[in-house]
PDB file of C-alpha atoms in Angstrom:
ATOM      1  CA  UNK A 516       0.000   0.000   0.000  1.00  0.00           C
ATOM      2  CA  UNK A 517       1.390   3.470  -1.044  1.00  0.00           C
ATOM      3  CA  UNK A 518       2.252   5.751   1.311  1.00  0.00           C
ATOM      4  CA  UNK A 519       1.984   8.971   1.590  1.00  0.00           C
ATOM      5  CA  UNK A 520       4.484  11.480   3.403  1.00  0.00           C
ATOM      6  CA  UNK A 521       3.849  15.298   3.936  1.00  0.00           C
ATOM      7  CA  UNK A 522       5.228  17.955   6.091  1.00  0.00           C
ATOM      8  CA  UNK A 523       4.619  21.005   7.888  1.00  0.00           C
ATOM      9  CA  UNK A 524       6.609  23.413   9.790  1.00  0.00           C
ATOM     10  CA  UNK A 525       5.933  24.461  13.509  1.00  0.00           C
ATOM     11  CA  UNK A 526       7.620  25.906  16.975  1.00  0.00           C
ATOM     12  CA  UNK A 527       8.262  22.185  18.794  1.00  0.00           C
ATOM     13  CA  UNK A 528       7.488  24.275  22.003  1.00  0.00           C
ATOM     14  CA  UNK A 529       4.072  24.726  20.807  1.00  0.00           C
ATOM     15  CA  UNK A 530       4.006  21.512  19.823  1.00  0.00           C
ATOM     16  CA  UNK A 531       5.022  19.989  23.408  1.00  0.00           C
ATOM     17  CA  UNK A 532       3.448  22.864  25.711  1.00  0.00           C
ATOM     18  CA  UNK A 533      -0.202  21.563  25.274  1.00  0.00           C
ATOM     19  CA  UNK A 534       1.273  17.522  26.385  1.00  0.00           C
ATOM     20  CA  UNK A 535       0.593  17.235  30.080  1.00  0.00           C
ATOM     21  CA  UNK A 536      -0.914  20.915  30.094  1.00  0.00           C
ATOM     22  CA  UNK A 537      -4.428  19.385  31.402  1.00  0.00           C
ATOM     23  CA  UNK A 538      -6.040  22.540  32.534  1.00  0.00           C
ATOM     24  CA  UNK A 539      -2.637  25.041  32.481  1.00  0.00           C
ATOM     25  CA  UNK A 540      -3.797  26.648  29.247  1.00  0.00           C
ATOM     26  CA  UNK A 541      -3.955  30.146  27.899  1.00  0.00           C
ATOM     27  CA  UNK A 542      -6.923  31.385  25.890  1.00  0.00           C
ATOM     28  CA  UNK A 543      -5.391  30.403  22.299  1.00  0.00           C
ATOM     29  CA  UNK A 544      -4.650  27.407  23.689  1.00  0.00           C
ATOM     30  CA  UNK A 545      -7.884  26.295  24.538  1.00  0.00           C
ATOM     31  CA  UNK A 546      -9.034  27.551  21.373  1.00  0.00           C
ATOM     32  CA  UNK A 547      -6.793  25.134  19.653  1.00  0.00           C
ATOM     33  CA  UNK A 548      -7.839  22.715  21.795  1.00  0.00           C
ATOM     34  CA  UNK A 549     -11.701  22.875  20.729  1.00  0.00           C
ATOM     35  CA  UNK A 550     -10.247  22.673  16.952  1.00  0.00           C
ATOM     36  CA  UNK A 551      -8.103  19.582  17.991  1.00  0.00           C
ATOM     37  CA  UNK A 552     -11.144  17.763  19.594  1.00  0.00           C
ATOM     38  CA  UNK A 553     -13.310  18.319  16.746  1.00  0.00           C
ATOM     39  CA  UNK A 554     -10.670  17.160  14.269  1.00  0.00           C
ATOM     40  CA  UNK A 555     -10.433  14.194  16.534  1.00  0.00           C
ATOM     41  CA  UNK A 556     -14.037  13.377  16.440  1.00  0.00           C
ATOM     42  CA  UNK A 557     -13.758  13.775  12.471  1.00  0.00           C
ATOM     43  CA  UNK A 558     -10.932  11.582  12.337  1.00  0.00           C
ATOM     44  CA  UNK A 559     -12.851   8.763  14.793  1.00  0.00           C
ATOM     45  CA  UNK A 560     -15.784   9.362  12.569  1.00  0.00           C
ATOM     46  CA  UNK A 561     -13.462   8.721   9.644  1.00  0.00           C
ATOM     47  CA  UNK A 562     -11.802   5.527  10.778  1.00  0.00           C
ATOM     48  CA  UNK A 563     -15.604   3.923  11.657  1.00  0.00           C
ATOM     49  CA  UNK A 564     -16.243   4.441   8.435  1.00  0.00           C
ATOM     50  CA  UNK A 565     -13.511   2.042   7.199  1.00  0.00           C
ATOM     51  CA  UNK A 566     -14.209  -0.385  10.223  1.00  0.00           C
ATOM     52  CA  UNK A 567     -10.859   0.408  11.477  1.00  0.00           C
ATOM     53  CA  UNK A 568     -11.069  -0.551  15.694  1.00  0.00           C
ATOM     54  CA  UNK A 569      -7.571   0.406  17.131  1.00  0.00           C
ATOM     55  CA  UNK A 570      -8.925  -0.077  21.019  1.00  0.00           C
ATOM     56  CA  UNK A 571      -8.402   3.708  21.786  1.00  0.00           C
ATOM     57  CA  UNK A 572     -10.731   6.329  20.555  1.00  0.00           C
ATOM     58  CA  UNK A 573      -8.892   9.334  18.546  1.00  0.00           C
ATOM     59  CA  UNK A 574     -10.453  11.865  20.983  1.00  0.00           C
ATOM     60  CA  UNK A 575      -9.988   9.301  24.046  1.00  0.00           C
ATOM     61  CA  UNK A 576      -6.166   9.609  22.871  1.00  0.00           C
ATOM     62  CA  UNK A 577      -5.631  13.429  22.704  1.00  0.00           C
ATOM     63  CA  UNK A 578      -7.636  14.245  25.934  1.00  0.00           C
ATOM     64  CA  UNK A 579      -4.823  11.213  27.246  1.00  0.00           C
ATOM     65  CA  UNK A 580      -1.951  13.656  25.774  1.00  0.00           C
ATOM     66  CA  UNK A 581      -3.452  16.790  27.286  1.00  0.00           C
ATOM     67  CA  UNK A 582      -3.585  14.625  30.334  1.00  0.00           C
ATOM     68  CA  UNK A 583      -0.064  13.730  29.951  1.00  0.00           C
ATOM     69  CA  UNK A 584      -0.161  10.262  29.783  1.00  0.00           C
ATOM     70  CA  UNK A 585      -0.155   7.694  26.884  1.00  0.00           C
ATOM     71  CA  UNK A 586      -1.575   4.644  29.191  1.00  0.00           C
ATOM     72  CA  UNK A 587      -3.755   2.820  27.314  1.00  0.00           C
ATOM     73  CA  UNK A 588      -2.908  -0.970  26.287  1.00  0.00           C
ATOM     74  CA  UNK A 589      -3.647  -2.681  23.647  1.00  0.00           C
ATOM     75  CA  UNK A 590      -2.080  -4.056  20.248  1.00  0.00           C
ATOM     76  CA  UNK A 591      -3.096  -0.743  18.349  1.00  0.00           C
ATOM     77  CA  UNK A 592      -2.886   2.248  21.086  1.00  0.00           C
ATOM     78  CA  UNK A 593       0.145   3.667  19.511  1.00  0.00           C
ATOM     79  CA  UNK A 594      -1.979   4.373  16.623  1.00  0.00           C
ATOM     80  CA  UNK A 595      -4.265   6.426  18.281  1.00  0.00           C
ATOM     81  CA  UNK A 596      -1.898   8.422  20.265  1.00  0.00           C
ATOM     82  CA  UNK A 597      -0.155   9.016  17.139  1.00  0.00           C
ATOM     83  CA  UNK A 598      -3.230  10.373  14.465  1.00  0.00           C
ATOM     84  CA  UNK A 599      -3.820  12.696  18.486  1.00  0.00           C
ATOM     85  CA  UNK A 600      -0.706  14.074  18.008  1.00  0.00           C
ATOM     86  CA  UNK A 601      -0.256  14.734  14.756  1.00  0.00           C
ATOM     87  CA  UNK A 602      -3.636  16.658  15.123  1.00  0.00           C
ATOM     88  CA  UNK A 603      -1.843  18.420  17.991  1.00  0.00           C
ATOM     89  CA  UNK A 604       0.694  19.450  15.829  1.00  0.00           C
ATOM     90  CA  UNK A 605      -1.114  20.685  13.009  1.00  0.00           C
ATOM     91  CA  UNK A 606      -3.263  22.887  14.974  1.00  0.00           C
ATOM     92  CA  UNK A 607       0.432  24.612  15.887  1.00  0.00           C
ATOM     93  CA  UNK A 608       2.094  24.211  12.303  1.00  0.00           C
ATOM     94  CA  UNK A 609       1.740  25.592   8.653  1.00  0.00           C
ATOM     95  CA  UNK A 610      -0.313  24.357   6.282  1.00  0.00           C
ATOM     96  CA  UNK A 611       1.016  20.928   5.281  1.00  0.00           C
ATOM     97  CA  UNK A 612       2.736  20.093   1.620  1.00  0.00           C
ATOM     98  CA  UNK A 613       3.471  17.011   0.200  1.00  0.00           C
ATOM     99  CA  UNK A 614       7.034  15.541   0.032  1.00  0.00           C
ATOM    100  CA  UNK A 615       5.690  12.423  -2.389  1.00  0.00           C
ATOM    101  CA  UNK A 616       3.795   9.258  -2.463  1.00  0.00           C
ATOM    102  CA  UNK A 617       5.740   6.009  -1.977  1.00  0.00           C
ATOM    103  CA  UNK A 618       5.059   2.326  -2.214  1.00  0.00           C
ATOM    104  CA  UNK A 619       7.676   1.591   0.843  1.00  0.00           C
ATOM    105  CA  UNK A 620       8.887   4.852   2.329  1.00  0.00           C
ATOM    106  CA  UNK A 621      11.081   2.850   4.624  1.00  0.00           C
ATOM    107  CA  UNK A 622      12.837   0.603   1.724  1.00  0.00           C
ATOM    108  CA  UNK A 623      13.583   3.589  -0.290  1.00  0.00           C
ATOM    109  CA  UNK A 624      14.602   5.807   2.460  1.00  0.00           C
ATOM    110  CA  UNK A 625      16.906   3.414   3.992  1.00  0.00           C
ATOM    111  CA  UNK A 626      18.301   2.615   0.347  1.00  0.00           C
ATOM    112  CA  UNK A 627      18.771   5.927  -0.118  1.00  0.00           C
ATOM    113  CA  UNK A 628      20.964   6.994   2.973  1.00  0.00           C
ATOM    114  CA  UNK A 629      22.636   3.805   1.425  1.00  0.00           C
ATOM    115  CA  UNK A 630      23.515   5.538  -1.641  1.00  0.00           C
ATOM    116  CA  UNK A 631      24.311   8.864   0.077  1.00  0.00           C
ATOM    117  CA  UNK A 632      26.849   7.258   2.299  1.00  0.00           C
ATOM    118  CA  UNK A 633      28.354   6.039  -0.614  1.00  0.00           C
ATOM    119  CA  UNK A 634      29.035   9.333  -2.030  1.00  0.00           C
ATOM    120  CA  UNK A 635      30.215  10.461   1.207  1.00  0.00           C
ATOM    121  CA  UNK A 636      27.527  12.509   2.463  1.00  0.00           C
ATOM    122  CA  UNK A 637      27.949  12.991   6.673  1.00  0.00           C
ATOM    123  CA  UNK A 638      25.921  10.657   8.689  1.00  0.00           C
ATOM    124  CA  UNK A 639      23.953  13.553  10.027  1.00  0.00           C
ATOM    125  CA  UNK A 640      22.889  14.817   6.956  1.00  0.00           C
ATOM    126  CA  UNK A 641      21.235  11.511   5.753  1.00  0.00           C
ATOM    127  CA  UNK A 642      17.186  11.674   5.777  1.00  0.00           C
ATOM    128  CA  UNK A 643      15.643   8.248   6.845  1.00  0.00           C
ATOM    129  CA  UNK A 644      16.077   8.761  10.644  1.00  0.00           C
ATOM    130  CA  UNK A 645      14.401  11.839  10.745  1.00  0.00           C
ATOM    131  CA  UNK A 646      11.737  11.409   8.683  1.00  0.00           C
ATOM    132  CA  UNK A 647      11.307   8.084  11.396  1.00  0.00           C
ATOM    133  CA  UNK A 648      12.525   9.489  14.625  1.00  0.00           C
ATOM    134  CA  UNK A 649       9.139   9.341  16.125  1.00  0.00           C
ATOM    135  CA  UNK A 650       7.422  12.038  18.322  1.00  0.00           C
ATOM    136  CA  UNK A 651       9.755  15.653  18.923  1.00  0.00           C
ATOM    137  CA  UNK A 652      12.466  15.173  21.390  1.00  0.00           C
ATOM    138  CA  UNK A 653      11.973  17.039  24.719  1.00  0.00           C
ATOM    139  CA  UNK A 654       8.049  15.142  25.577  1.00  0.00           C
ATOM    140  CA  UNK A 655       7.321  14.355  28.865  1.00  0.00           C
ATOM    141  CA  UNK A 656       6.147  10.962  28.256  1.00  0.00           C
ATOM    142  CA  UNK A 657       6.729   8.001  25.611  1.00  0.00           C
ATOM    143  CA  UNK A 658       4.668   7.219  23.377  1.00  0.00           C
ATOM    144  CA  UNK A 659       4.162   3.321  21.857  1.00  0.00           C
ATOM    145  CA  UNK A 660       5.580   2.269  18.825  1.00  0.00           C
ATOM    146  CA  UNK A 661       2.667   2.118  16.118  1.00  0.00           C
ATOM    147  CA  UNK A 662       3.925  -0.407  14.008  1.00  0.00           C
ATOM    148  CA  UNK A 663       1.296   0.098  11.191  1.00  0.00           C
ATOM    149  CA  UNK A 664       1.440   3.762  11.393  1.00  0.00           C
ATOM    150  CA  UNK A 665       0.710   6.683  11.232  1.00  0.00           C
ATOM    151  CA  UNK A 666       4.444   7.679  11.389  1.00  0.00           C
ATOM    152  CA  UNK A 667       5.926  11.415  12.842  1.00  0.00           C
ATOM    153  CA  UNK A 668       9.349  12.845  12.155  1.00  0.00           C
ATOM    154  CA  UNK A 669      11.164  15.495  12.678  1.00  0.00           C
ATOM    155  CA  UNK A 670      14.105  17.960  11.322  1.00  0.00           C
ATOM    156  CA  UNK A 671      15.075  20.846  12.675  1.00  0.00           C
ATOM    157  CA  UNK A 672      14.810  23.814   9.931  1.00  0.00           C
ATOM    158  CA  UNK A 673      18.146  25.406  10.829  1.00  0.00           C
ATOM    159  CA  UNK A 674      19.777  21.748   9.466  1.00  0.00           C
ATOM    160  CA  UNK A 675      17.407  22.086   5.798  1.00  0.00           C
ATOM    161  CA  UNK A 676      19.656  24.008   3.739  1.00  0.00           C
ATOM    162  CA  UNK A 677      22.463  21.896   4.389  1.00  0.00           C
ATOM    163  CA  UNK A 678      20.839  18.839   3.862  1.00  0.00           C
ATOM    164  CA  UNK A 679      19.944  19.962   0.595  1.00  0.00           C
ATOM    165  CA  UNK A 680      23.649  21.287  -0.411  1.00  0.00           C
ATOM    166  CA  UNK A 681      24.862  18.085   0.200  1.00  0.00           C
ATOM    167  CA  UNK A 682      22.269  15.950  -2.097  1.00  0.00           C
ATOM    168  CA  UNK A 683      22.893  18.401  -4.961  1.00  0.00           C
ATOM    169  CA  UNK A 684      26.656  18.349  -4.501  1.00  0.00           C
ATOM    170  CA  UNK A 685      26.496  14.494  -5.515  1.00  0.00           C
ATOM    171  CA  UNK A 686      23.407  14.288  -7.509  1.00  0.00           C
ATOM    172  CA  UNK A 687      25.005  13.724 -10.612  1.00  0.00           C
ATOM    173  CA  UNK A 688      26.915  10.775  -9.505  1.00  0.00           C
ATOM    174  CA  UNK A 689      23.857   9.263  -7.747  1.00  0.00           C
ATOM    175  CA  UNK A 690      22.243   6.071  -8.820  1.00  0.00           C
ATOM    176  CA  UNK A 691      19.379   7.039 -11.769  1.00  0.00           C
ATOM    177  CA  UNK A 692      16.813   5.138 -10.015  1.00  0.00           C
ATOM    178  CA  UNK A 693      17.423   8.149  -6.997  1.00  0.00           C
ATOM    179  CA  UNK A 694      17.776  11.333  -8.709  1.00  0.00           C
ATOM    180  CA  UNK A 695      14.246  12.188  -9.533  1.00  0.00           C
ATOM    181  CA  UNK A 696      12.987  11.799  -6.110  1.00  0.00           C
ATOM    182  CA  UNK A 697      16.134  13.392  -4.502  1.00  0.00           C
ATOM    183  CA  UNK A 698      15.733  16.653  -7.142  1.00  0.00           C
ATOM    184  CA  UNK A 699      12.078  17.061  -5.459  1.00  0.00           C
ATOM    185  CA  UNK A 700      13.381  16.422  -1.944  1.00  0.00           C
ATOM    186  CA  UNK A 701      16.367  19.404  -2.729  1.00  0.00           C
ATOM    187  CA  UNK A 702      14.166  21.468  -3.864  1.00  0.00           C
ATOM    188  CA  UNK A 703      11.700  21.443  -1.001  1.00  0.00           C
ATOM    189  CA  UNK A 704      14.436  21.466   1.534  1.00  0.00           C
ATOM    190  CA  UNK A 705      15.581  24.301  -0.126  1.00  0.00           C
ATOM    191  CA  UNK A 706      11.844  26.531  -0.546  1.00  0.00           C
ATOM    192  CA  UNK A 707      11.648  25.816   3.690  1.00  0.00           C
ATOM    193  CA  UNK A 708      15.172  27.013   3.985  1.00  0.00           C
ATOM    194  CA  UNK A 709      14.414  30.645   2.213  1.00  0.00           C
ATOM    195  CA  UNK A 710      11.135  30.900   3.533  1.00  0.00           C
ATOM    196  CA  UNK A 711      12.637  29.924   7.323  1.00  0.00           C
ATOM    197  CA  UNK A 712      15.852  32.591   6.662  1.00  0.00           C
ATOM    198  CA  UNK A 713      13.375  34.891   5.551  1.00  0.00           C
ATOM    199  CA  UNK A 714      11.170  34.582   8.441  1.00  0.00           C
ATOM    200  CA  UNK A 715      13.574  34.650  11.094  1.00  0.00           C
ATOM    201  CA  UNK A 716      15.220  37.890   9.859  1.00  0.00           C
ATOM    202  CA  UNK A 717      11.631  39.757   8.814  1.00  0.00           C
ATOM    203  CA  UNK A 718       9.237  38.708  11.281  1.00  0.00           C
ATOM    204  CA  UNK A 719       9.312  40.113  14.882  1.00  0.00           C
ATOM    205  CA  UNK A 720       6.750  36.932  15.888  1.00  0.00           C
ATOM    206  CA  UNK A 721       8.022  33.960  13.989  1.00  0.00           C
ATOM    207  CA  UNK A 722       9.408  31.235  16.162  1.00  0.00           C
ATOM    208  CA  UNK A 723       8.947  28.422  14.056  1.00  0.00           C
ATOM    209  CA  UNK A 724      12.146  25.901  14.294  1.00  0.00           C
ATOM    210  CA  UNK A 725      11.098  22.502  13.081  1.00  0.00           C
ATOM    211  CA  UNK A 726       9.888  20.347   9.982  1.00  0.00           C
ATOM    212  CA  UNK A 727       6.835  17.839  11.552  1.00  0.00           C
ATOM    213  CA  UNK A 728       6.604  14.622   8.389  1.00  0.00           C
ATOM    214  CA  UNK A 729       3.771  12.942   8.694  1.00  0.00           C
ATOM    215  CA  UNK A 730       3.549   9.217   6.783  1.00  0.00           C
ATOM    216  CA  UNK A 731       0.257   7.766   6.521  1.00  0.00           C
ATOM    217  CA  UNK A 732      -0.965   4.889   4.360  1.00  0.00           C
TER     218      UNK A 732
END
């Protein structure tokens, strides 16, 4: 089943600040929060539709992160903890964009950090392991594993633009069967980069520090 993988950009503080807030909330927050449950309840509604059980209710798992807990047992939890907070984070994040549709995501991505090392590209500039590191760093509790998805990564926009200078410094000794895909990832890392340096040197407000991916099947 084709995958699909998008992406966002959003402060990770905003991100983590409504996990284990519970009732600690400012207005806009609980603003969000009302969006958040209603997209949960739409997502629920969405998942009955396709007789899709995973043991934890979508809105039963964000009022769980609010809570700050991610308790629940069961074979499929980490599913529902993980559609919660992706909803968490795109009440906090730009308007999402699509990095590209892939049969196995995970086969390709770890192929392709394959074929970058080859060329010499540094370890921390390779792609699979964030677009799989799970949940942002600095939460205040673990969340389970969902081994069926959906997926969360994370880069942080400061490391964009060199990420993409290193693909396009070997792209024309790649592999052919890579350079298509890695021409669309370059020049999407590169679009966040401008818009990010522009940002942080126009906009008094703008905090935003991090790339969210979201893979979903």
């Amino acid at each position: 089943m084709s995958r699909i993988i998008s992406y966002s950009t959003a402060d990770k503080a905003d991100v983590l600040a409504f996990l284990g807030a519970a009732e600690d909330l400012t207005a806009d927050q609980r603003r969000r929060l009302g969006i958040m449950r209603e997209r949960a309840r739409q997502r629920q509604r969405d998942l009955d539709g396709q007789d899709i059980d995973l043991g934890l209710s979508i809105p039963d798992a964000l009022e769980h992160l609010v809570a700050g807990h991610a308790s629940a047992q069961g074979d499929y939890v980490a599913g529902a903890y993980h559609h919660a907070l992706q909803l968490v984070i795109d009440c906090n994040a730009s308007d999402p964009s699509d990095l590209g549709v892939y049969s196995k995501p995970a086969t390709f991505f770890g192929l392709l950090d394959d074929e970058l090392r080859r060329l010499g590209v540094a370890p921390d500039l390779l792609l699979y392991d964030h677009l799989f590191s799970g949940p942002p760093a600095g939460m205040p509790f673990s969340l389970p594993y969902p081994v069926d998805g959906p997926h969360i990564g994370t880069l942080p926009l400061s490391r964009t633009k060199p990420m993409a200078d290193a693909y396009r410094a070997v792209l024309d000794r790649m592999d052919e069967d890579f350079r298509y895909e890695v021409r669309q990832v370059i020049e999407k890392l590169e679009f966040e980069h401008e818009e990010w340096e522009y940002a942080t040197k126009n906009i008094d407000w703008y905090t935003q520090d991090t790339l969210f991916f979201s893979i979903t099947g």
